[in-house]
Short mmCIF file of C-alpha atoms and ligand atoms in Angstrom, two decimals:
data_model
loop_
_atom_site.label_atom_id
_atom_site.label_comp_id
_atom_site.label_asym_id
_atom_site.label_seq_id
_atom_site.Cartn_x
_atom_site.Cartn_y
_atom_site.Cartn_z
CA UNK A 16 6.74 13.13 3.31
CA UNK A 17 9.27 13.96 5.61
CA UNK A 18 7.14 15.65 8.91
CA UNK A 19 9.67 15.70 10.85
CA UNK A 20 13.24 16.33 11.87
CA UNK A 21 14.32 13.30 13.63
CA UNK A 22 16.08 10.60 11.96
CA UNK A 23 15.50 7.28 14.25
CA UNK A 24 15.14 3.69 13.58
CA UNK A 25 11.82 2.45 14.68
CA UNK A 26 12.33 -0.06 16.80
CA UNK A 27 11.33 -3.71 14.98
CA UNK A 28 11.35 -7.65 16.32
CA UNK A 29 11.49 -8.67 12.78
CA UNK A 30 14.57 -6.41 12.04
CA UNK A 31 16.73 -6.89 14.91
CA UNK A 32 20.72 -7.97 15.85
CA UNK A 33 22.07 -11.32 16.90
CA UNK A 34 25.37 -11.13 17.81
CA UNK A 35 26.06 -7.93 15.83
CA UNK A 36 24.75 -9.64 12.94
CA UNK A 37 21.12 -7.84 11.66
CA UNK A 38 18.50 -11.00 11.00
CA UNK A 39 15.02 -10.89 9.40
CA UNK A 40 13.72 -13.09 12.46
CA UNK A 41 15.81 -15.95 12.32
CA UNK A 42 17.34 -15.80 8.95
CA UNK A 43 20.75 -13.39 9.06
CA UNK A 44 20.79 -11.08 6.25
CA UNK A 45 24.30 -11.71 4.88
CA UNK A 46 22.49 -15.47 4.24
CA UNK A 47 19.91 -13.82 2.48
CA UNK A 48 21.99 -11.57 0.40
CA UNK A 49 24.64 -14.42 -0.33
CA UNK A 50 22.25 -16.86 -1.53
CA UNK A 51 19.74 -13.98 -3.41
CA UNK A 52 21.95 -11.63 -4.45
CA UNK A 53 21.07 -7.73 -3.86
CA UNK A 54 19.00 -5.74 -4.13
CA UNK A 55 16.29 -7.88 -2.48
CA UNK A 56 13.02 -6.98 -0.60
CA UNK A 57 12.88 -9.11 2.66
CA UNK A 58 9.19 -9.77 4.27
CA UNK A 59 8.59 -11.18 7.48
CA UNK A 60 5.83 -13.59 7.26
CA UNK A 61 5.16 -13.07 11.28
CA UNK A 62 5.35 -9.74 10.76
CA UNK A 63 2.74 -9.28 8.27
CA UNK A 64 0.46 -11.80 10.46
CA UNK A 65 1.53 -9.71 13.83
CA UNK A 66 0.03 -6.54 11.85
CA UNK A 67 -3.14 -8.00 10.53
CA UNK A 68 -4.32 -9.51 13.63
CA UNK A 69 -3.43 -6.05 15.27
CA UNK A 70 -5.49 -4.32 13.19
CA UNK A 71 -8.36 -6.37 13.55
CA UNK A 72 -8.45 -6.51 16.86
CA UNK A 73 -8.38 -2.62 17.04
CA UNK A 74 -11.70 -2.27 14.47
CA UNK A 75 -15.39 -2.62 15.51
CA UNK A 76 -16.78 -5.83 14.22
CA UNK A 77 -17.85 -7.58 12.38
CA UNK A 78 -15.40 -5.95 9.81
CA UNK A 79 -13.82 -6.97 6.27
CA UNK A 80 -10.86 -6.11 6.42
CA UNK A 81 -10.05 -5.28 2.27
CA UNK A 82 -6.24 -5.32 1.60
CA UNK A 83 -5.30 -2.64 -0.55
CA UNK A 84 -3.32 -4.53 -2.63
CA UNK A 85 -1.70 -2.15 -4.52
CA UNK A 86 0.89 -1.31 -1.23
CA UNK A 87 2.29 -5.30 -1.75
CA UNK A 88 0.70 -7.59 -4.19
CA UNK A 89 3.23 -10.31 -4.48
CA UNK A 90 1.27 -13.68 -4.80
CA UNK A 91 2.81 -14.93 -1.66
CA UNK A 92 1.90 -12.44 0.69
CA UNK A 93 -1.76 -12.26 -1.05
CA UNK A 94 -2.10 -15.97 -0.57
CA UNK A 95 -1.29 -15.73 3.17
CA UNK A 96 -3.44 -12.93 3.92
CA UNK A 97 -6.25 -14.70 2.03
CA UNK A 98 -6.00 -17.89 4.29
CA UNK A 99 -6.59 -15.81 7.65
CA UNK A 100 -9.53 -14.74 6.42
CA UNK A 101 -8.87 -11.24 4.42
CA UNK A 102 -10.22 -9.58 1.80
CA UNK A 103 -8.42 -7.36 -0.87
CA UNK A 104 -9.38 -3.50 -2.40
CA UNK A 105 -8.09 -3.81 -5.87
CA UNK A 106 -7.81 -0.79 -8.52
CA UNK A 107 -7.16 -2.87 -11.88
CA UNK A 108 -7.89 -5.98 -13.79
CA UNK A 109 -4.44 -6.83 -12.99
CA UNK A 110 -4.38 -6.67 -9.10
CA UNK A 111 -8.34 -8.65 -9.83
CA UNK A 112 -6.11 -11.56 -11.82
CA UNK A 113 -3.71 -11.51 -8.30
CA UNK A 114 -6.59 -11.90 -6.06
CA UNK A 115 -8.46 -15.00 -8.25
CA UNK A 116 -4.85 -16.67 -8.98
CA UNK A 117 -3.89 -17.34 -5.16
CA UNK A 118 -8.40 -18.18 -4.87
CA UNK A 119 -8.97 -15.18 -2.56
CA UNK A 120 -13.02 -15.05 -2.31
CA UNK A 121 -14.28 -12.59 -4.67
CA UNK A 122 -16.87 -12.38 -2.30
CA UNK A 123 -14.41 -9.98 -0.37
CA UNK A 124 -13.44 -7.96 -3.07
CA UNK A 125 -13.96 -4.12 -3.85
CA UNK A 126 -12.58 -2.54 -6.58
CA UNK A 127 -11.83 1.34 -5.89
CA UNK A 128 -10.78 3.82 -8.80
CA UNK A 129 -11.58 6.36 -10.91
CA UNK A 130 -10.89 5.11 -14.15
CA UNK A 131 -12.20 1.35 -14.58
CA UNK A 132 -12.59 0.40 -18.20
CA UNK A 133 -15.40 -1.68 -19.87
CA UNK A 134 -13.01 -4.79 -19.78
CA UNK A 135 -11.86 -4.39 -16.30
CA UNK A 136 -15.72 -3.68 -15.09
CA UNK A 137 -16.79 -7.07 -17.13
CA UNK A 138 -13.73 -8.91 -15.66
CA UNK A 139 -15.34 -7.68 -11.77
CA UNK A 140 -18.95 -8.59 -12.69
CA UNK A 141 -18.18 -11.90 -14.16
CA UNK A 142 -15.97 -12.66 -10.92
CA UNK A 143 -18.62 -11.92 -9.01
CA UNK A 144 -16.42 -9.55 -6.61
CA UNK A 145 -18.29 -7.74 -3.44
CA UNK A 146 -19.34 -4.46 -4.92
CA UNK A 147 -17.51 -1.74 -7.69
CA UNK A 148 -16.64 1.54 -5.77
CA UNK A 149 -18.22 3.79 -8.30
CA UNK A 150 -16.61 7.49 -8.23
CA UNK A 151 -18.37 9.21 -11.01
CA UNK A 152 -21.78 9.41 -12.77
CA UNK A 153 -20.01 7.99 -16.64
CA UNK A 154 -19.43 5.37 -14.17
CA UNK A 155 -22.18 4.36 -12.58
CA UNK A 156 -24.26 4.58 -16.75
CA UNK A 157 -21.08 2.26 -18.04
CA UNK A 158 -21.84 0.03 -15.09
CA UNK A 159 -25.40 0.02 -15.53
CA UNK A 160 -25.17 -0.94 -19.35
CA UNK A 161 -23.14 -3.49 -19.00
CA UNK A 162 -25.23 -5.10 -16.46
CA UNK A 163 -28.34 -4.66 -18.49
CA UNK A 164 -26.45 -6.27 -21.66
CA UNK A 165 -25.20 -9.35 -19.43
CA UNK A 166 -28.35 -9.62 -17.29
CA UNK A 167 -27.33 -9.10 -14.15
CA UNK A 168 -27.36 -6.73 -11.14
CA UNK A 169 -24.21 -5.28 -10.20
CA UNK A 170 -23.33 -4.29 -6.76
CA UNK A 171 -22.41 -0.95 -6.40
CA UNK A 172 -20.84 1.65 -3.74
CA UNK A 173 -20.97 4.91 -3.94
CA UNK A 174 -17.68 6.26 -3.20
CA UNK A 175 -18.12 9.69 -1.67
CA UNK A 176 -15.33 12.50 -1.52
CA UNK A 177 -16.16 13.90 2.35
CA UNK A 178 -13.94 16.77 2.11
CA UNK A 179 -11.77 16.23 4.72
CA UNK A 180 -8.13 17.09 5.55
CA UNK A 181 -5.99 14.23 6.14
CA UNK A 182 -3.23 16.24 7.04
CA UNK A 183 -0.81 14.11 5.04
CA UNK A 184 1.09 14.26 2.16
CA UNK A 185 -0.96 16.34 -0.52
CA UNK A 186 -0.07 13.46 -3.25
CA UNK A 187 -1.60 10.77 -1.20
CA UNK A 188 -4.20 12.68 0.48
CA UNK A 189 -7.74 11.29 -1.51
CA UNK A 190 -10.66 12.69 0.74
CA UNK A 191 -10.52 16.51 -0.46
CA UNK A 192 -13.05 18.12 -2.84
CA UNK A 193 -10.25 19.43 -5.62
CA UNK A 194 -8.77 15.80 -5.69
CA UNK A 195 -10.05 13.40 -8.81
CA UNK A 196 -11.61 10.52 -6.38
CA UNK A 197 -15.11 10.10 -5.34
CA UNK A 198 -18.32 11.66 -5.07
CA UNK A 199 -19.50 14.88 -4.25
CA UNK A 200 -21.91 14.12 -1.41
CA UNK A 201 -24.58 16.55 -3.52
CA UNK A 202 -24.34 14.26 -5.99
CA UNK A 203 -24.36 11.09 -4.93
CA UNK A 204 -27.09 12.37 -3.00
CA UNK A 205 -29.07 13.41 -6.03
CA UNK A 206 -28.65 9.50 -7.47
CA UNK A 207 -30.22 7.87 -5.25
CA UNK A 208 -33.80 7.98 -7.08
CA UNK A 209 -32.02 6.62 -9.81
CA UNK A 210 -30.04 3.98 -8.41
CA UNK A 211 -32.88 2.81 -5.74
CA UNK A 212 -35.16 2.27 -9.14
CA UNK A 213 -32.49 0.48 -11.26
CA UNK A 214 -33.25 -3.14 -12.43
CA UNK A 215 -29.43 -3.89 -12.78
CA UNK A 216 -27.79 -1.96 -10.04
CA UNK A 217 -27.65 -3.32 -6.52
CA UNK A 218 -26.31 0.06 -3.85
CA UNK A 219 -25.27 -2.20 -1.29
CA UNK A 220 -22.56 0.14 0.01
CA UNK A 221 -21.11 3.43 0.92
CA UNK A 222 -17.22 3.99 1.13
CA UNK A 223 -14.57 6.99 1.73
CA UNK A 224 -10.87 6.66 1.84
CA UNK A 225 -9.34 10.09 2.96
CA UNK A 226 -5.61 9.29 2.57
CA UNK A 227 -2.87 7.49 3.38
CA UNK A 228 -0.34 7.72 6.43
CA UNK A 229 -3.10 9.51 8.34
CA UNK A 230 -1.34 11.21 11.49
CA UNK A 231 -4.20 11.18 13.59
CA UNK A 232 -7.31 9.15 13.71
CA UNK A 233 -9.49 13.24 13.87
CA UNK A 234 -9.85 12.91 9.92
CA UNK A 235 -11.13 8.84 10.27
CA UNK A 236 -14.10 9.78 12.78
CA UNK A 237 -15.37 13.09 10.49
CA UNK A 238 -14.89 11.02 7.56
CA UNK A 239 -17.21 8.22 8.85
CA UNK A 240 -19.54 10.63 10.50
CA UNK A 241 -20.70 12.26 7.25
CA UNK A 242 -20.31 8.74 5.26
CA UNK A 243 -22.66 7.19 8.34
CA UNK A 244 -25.11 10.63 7.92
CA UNK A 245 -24.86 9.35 4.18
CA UNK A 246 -25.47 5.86 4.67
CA UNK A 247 -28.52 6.87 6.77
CA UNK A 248 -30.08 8.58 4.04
CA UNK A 249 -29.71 5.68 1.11
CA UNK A 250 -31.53 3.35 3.61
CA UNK A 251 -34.15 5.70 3.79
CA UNK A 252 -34.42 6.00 0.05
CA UNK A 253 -34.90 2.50 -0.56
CA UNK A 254 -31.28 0.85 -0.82
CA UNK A 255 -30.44 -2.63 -0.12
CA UNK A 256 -27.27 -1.37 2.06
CA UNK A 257 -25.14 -3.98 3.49
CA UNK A 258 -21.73 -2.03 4.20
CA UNK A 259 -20.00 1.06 5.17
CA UNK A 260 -16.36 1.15 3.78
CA UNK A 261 -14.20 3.76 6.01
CA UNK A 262 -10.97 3.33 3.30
CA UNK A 263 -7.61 2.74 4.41
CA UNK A 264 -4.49 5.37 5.50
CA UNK A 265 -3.47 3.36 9.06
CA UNK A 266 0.16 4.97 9.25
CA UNK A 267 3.28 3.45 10.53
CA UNK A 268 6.08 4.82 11.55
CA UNK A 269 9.15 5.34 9.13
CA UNK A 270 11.55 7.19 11.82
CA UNK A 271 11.37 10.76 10.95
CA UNK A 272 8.09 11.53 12.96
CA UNK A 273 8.71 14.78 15.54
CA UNK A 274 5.72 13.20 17.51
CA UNK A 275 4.54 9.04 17.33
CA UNK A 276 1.24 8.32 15.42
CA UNK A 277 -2.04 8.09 17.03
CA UNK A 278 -2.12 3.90 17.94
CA UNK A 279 -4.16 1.74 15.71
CA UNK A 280 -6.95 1.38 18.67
CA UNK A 281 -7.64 5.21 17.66
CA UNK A 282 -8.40 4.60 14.44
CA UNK A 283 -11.28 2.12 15.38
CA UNK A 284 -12.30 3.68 18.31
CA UNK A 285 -12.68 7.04 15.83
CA UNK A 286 -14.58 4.79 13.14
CA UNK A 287 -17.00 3.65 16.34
CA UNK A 288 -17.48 7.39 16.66
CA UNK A 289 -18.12 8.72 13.50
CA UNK A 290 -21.00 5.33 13.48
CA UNK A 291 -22.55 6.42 16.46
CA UNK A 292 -22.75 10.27 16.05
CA UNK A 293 -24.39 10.04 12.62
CA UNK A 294 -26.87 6.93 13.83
CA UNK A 295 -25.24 4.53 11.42
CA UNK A 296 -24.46 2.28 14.14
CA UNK A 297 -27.87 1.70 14.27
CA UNK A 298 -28.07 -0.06 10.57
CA UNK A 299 -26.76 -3.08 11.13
CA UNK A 300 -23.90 -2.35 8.11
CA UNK A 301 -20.71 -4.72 7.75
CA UNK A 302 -17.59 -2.69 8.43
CA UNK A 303 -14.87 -2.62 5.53
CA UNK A 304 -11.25 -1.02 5.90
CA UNK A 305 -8.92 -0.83 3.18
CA UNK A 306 -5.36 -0.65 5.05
CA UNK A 307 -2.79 -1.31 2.86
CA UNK A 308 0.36 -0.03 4.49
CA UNK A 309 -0.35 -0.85 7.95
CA UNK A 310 -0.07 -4.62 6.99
CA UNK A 311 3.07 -5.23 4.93
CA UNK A 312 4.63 -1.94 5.41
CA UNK A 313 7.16 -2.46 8.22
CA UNK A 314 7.47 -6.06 7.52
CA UNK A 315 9.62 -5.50 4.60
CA UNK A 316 12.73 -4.10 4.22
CA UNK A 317 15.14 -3.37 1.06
CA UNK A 318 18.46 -5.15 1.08
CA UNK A 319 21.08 -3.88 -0.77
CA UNK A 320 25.13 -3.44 -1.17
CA UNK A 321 27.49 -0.77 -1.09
CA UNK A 322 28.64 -0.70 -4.50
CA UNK A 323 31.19 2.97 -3.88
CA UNK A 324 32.14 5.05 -1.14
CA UNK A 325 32.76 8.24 -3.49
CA UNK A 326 34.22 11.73 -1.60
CA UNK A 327 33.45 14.67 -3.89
CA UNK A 328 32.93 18.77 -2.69
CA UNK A 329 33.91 17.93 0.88
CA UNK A 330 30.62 15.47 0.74
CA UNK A 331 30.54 11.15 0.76
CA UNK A 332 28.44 9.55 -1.23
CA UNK A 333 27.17 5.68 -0.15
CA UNK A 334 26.36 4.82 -3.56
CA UNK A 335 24.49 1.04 -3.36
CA UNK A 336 22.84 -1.31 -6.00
CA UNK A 337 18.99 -0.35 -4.97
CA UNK A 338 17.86 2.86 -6.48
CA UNK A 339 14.98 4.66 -7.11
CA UNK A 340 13.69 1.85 -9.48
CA UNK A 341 13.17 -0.57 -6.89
CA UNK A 342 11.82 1.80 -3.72
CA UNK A 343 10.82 5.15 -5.53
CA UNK A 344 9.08 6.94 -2.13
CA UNK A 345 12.37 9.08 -1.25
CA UNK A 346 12.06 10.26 -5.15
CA UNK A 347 8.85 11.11 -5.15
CA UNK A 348 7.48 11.79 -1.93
CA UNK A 349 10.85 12.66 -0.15
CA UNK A 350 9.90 10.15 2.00
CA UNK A 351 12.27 8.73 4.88
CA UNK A 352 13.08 5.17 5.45
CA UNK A 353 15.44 4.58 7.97
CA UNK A 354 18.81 2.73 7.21
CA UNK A 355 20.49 0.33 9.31
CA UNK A 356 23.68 -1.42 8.50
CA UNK A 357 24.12 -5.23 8.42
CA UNK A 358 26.62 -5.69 10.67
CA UNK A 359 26.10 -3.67 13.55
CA UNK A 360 27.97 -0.28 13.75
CA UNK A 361 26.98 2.98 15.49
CA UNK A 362 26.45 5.81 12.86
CA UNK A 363 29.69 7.89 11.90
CA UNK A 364 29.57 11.03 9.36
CA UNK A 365 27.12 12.43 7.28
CA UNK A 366 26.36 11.03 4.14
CA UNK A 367 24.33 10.97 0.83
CA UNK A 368 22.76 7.75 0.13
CA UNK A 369 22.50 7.06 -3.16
CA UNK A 370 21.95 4.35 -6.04
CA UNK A 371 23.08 4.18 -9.30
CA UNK A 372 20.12 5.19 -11.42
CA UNK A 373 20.83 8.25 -13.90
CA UNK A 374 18.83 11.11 -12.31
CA UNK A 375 19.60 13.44 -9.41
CA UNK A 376 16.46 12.37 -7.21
CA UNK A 377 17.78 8.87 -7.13
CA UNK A 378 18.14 8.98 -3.52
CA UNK A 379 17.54 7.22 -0.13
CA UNK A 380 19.03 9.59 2.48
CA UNK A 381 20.36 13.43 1.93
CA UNK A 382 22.86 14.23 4.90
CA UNK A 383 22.08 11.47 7.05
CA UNK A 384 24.55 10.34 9.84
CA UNK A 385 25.31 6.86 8.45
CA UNK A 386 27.73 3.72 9.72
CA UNK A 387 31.13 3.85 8.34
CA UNK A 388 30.30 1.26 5.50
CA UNK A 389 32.71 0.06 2.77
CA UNK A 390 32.78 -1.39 -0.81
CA UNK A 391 30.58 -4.82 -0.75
CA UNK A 392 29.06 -4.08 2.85
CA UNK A 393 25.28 -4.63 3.28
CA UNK A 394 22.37 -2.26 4.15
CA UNK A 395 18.87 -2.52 4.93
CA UNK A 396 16.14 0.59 4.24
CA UNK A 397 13.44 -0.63 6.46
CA UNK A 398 9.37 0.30 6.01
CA UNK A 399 10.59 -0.84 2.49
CA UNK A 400 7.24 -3.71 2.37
CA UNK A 401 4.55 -1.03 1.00
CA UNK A 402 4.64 0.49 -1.90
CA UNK A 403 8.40 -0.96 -2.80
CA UNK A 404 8.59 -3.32 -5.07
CA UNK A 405 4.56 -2.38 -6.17
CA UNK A 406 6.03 0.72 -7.55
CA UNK A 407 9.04 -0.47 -8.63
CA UNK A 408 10.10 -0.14 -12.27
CA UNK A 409 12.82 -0.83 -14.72
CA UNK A 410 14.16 2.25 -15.71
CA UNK A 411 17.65 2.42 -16.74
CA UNK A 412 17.08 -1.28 -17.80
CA UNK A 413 17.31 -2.56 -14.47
CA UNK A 414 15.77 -6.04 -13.86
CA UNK A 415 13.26 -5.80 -11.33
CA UNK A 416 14.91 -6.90 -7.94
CA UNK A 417 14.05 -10.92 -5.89
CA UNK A 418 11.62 -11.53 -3.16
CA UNK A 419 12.35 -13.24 0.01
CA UNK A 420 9.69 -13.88 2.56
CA UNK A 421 11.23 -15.38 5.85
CA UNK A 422 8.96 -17.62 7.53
CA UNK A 423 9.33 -20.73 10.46
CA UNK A 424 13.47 -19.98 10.02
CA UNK A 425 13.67 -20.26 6.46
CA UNK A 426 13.92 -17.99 3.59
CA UNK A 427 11.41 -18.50 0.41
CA UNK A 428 11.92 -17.12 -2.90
CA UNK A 429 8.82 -15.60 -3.90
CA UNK A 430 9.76 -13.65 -6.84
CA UNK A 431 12.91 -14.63 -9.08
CA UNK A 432 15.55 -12.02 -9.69
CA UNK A 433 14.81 -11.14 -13.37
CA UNK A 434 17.26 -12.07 -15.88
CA UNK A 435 18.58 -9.32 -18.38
CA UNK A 436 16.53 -11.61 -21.51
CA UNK A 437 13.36 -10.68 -18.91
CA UNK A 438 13.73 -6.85 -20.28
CA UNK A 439 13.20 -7.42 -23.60
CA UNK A 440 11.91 -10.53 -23.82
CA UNK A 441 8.36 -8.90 -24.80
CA UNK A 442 9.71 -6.10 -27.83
CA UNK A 443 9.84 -6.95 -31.24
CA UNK A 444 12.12 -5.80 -34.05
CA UNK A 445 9.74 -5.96 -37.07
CA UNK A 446 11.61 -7.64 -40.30
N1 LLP B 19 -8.08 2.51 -0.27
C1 LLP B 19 -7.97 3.35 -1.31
C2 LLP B 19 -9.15 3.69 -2.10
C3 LLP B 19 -6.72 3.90 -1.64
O1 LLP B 19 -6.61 4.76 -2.66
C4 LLP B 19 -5.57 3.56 -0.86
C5 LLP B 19 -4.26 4.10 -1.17
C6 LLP B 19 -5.75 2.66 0.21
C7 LLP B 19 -7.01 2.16 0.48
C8 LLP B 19 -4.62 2.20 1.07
O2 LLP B 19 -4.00 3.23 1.77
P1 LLP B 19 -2.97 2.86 2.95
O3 LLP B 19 -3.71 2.10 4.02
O4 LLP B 19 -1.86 2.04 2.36
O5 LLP B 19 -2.49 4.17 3.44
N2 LLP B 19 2.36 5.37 -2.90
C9 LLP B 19 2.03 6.11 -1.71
C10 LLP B 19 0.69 5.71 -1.16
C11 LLP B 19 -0.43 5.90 -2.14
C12 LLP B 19 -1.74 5.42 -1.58
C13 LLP B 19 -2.79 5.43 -2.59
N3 LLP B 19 -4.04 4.92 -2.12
C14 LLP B 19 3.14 5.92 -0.69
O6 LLP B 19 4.13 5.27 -1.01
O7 LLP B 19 3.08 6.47 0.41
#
């Protein structure tokens, strides 16, 4: 995902120096690392309630705002989002179980995907979430017999594909018509007979989500303009509509970006837009966004330790105890994350940043001007708080890493380091 050719650290309250000494607010990070060990996702708590109250003050209201859960769905942060009053956009039966375990209403849940089984769509009904994003027709019969056999009426959203270019990443762009998600609008279109006549299905909603990391706010407004056209046309057919879900794909900025983001006030000013153009505005609707990265994103970072400083072919290697296993994005989406050394030191030579994991594409940073950093000295890779430790795995038989989330000057553990017995403490060795 790297756009650009700069290679800056965005600047960050959260993530700043005292006394040449880097901090998570209060807490220095050499505490952090001594008493946690590394490698160790740090979240600031203020951060993540700077970013939320941000974003809702840059959205029309009144407006759910549904955490995609997926970018950070450690119990702690879930939990504190919940209490200011959000809601959560779950794909599984797993990230459901997150959401009722720290009591979030299920009242302000939607559950997005293309591929929900019959257990995970009878785990949502009898929940009682919001409404079940439906993306294909299997879906919406699977849905409807299940209803029927329990009774009930399930709420439904038609998740429509409005063929729009994000102008992002191709692997996280979502809104186009070759991708797997959503709708076609022809045929979502051609359901609504069906669905306004249903006994057990509710269509209380119409949703998009274009992509992720959206540069510009351009994609947002046509997005919502054809899903507000849409929306028009179900309340003419009959449907009990209640809300129009505009997705997530509020970007921050990792460090790399040639020019800065559109601000978050475009994004909702684009979404007013895209309402009034197509006459939606008109219908009364709740808004939902899904952000998921705009919230916990830059208020986490990875904290790890120089393990070698290995020269080889006229080249130095920083090779640290992260890897690909805990933040995968460099991997996968060549992503940048910008590095900044513990104790403060202005960046020397080139460098390969690199962890220990057994593949070539473990990497964090290919011929970046790093500090001059030794065995046993500390780094952070900031922008590390979405999609880190949700995607991390355990490859190589590495334990996933420890949680810390800093809050009021102290630092909470709020996920154990796990233990070498936690690998294989679920195989069996039959008799
Ligand atoms: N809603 C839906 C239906 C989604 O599929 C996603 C993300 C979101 C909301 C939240 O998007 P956000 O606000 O975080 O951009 N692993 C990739 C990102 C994949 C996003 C998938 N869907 C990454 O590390 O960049």
């Amino acid at each position: 995902m790297d756009r650009g050719t700069r290679a800056d650290i965005p600047p960050s309250s959260h993530f700043a120096y005292r006394l040449g000494a880097l901090a998570c607010d209060e807490v220095p990070l050499s505490v952090i690392a001594e008493r946690f060990d590394t490698p160790t996702f740090v979240y600031s708590a203020r951060a993540i309630d700077e970013a939320y109250d941000a974003l809702a003050a840059s959205v029309p209201q009144p407006c759910l705002i549904a955490y995609a859960i997926k970018a950070n769905s450690n119990l702690a942060i879930l939990a504190r989002l919940a209490r200011r009053g959000c809601g959560a956009d779950i794909v599984s039966g797993g990230e459901l179980a997150r959401c009722l375990e720290v009591g979030l209403d299920p009242k302000k849940i939607v559950f997005s995907g293309v591929g929900k089984t019959d257990r995970e769509l009878c785990m949502a009904l009898d929940a009682g979430i919001r409404a079940l994003h439906v993306e294909s027709v299997p879906e919406i019969d699977a849905i409807e017999a299940i209803a029927r056999d329990r009774g009930v009426r399930a709420p439904i959203t038609l998740r429509v594909n409005p063929d729009v270019d994000p102008k992002t990443h191709p692997y996280i762009a979502t809104g186009l018509h070759d991708t797997k998600f959503g709708l076609e609008l022809d045929v979502a279109r051609a359901l609504l007979p069906r669905l306004c006549a249903s006994e057990h299905l509710a269509l209380e909603g119409v949703a998009c989500h274009v992509g992720s990391q959206l540069a510009g706010a351009e994609p947002m407004a046509d997005a919502v303009e054809i899903l507000g056209a849409f929306a028009v046309e179900c309340v003419r057919a009959g449907a009990p509509l209640r809300s129009l879900d505009a997705g997530g794909g509020w970007p921050i900025r990792y460090g790399d970006e040639d020019l800065d983001y559109a601000p978050w006030e475009a994004f909702g000013a684009a979404i007013r837009r895209g309402l009034e153009i197509s006459g939606a505005a008109a219908l009364g609707l709740e808004l939902i966004v899904e952000p998921g990265r705009a919230l916990v994103g830059d208020a986490g970072a990875l904290l790890t330790r120089v393990v070698f400083v290995k020269e080889q072919h006229q080249k130095r290697f920083v090779i640290v105890d992260a890897a690909m296993t805990e933040l995968i994005r460099p991997a996968l989406y060549d992503a940048y994350h910008a590095v900044m050394p513990v104790r403060a030191a202005a960046p020397a030579g080139a460098a390969d940043l690199v962890g220990p994991v057994c593949e070539t594409g473990d990497f964090f940073a290919i011929d970046r001007a790093l500090p001059p950093v030794a065995r046993g000295d500390l780094l952070i890779l900031r922008g590390a708080g979405a999609y880190g430790m949700s995607m991390a795995s355990q490859y190589n038989s590495r334990p996933l890493a420890a949680e810390v989330l800093v809050e009021g000057g102290e630092a909470h553990l709020v996920r154990r380091r796990q233990s070498f017995e936690d690998l294989f403490r679920d195989e069996l060795r039959p008799a």
